[in-house]
CSV table of C-alpha atoms in Angstrom, one decimal:
chain,number,residue,atom,x,y,z
A,1,UNK,CA,2.1,47.7,12.1
A,2,UNK,CA,2.6,44.2,10.6
A,3,UNK,CA,4.3,43.7,7.3
A,4,UNK,CA,2.3,42.2,4.5
A,5,UNK,CA,3.3,38.5,4.1
A,6,UNK,CA,0.1,37.2,2.5
A,7,UNK,CA,-0.6,35.2,5.6
A,8,UNK,CA,-3.7,35.3,7.8
A,9,UNK,CA,-3.4,36.7,11.3
A,10,UNK,CA,-5.7,37.6,14.1
A,11,UNK,CA,-5.8,41.3,14.7
A,12,UNK,CA,-4.0,42.2,17.9
A,13,UNK,CA,-6.0,45.4,18.5
A,14,UNK,CA,-7.6,44.9,21.8
A,15,UNK,CA,-9.7,41.9,22.7
A,16,UNK,CA,-11.8,42.3,19.6
A,17,UNK,CA,-14.3,44.9,20.8
A,18,UNK,CA,-14.4,47.3,17.9
A,19,UNK,CA,-13.5,44.6,15.3
A,20,UNK,CA,-16.2,42.3,16.7
A,21,UNK,CA,-18.8,45.1,16.5
A,22,UNK,CA,-17.8,45.9,12.9
A,23,UNK,CA,-17.9,42.2,11.9
A,24,UNK,CA,-21.2,41.8,13.6
A,25,UNK,CA,-22.6,44.8,11.7
A,26,UNK,CA,-21.3,43.6,8.4
A,27,UNK,CA,-22.5,40.0,9.0
A,28,UNK,CA,-26.0,40.8,10.2
A,29,UNK,CA,-26.9,44.3,9.1
A,30,UNK,CA,-25.4,45.1,5.8
A,31,UNK,CA,-24.0,41.8,4.7
A,32,UNK,CA,-26.1,38.8,5.8
A,33,UNK,CA,-29.3,38.3,7.7
A,34,UNK,CA,-29.6,35.5,10.3
A,35,UNK,CA,-31.3,33.4,7.6
A,36,UNK,CA,-28.4,34.0,5.2
A,37,UNK,CA,-25.9,33.1,7.9
A,38,UNK,CA,-27.9,29.9,8.6
A,39,UNK,CA,-28.0,29.0,4.9
A,40,UNK,CA,-24.3,29.4,4.6
A,41,UNK,CA,-23.7,27.2,7.7
A,42,UNK,CA,-26.0,24.5,6.4
A,43,UNK,CA,-24.4,24.7,3.0
A,44,UNK,CA,-21.0,24.1,4.6
A,45,UNK,CA,-22.2,21.1,6.6
A,46,UNK,CA,-23.8,19.6,3.4
A,47,UNK,CA,-20.5,19.7,1.7
A,48,UNK,CA,-19.2,16.9,3.8
A,49,UNK,CA,-19.3,13.5,2.1
A,50,UNK,CA,-20.0,11.7,5.3
A,51,UNK,CA,-23.2,13.7,5.9
A,52,UNK,CA,-26.6,12.6,4.7
A,53,UNK,CA,-27.8,15.9,3.3
A,54,UNK,CA,-31.4,14.9,4.0
A,55,UNK,CA,-30.6,14.9,7.8
A,56,UNK,CA,-29.0,18.4,7.9
A,57,UNK,CA,-31.3,20.8,9.7
A,58,UNK,CA,-30.8,23.8,11.9
A,59,UNK,CA,-31.0,21.6,15.0
A,60,UNK,CA,-29.4,18.4,13.8
A,61,UNK,CA,-26.6,17.5,16.3
A,62,UNK,CA,-23.3,17.2,14.5
A,63,UNK,CA,-22.2,14.1,16.4
A,64,UNK,CA,-25.5,12.3,17.3
A,65,UNK,CA,-27.6,13.1,14.2
A,66,UNK,CA,-25.0,13.6,11.5
A,67,UNK,CA,-22.3,11.2,12.8
A,68,UNK,CA,-19.5,13.7,12.6
A,69,UNK,CA,-16.6,12.5,14.8
A,70,UNK,CA,-14.2,14.9,16.6
A,71,UNK,CA,-11.9,15.3,13.6
A,72,UNK,CA,-14.8,16.1,11.3
A,73,UNK,CA,-16.1,18.7,13.8
A,74,UNK,CA,-12.6,20.3,13.9
A,75,UNK,CA,-12.6,20.4,10.1
A,76,UNK,CA,-16.1,21.9,10.1
A,77,UNK,CA,-15.0,24.7,12.5
A,78,UNK,CA,-12.1,25.4,10.3
A,79,UNK,CA,-14.3,25.7,7.3
A,80,UNK,CA,-16.7,28.0,9.2
A,81,UNK,CA,-13.8,30.2,10.3
A,82,UNK,CA,-12.7,30.5,6.7
A,83,UNK,CA,-16.1,31.1,5.3
A,84,UNK,CA,-17.0,33.9,7.8
A,85,UNK,CA,-13.4,35.2,8.3
A,86,UNK,CA,-13.5,34.6,12.1
A,87,UNK,CA,-11.6,32.7,14.7
A,88,UNK,CA,-13.6,30.4,17.1
A,89,UNK,CA,-11.7,29.5,20.3
A,90,UNK,CA,-11.5,25.8,21.0
A,91,UNK,CA,-13.5,26.1,24.2
A,92,UNK,CA,-16.3,27.9,22.2
A,93,UNK,CA,-16.1,25.5,19.3
A,94,UNK,CA,-16.8,22.5,21.6
A,95,UNK,CA,-20.1,24.0,22.5
A,96,UNK,CA,-21.3,24.5,18.9
A,97,UNK,CA,-23.3,21.3,18.4
A,98,UNK,CA,-25.6,22.2,15.6
A,99,UNK,CA,-26.1,24.7,12.7
A,100,UNK,CA,-28.3,26.9,14.9
A,101,UNK,CA,-25.6,27.2,17.5
A,102,UNK,CA,-23.0,28.2,14.9
A,103,UNK,CA,-25.3,30.7,13.2
A,104,UNK,CA,-26.2,32.3,16.6
A,105,UNK,CA,-22.5,32.5,17.5
A,106,UNK,CA,-21.6,34.2,14.3
A,107,UNK,CA,-24.6,36.6,14.4
A,108,UNK,CA,-23.7,37.5,18.0
A,109,UNK,CA,-20.3,38.9,16.9
A,110,UNK,CA,-18.5,36.6,19.4
A,111,UNK,CA,-15.8,35.4,17.0
A,112,UNK,CA,-12.5,37.2,16.6
A,113,UNK,CA,-12.2,38.9,13.3
A,114,UNK,CA,-9.3,37.7,11.1
A,115,UNK,CA,-7.7,40.1,8.7
A,116,UNK,CA,-5.5,39.5,5.8
A,117,UNK,CA,-2.3,41.6,5.6
């Protein structure tokens, strides 16, 4: 058992099987529908000053359509991780190119849950 330090940490119980299932159920069944997940993701993207909010759609490419550079995309992934209390591995984050990809990833339960001690 880990002492409470007030810091965020990734749960070390298994490779996330049970925690991912629980997070998936909370996110999609009892907590948020796919549409609500999408709305939250789009809302996060629209918060960036560099982004023309009129161009933000489910399928707008972060780099090509919204002109987010690599640092912007890293910051966006961090904001998504915080918003949904998940951790997205770098190799997966690189493949999330639009809001639809992000929402699908979150709804699938693929992210590792983060717990606060």
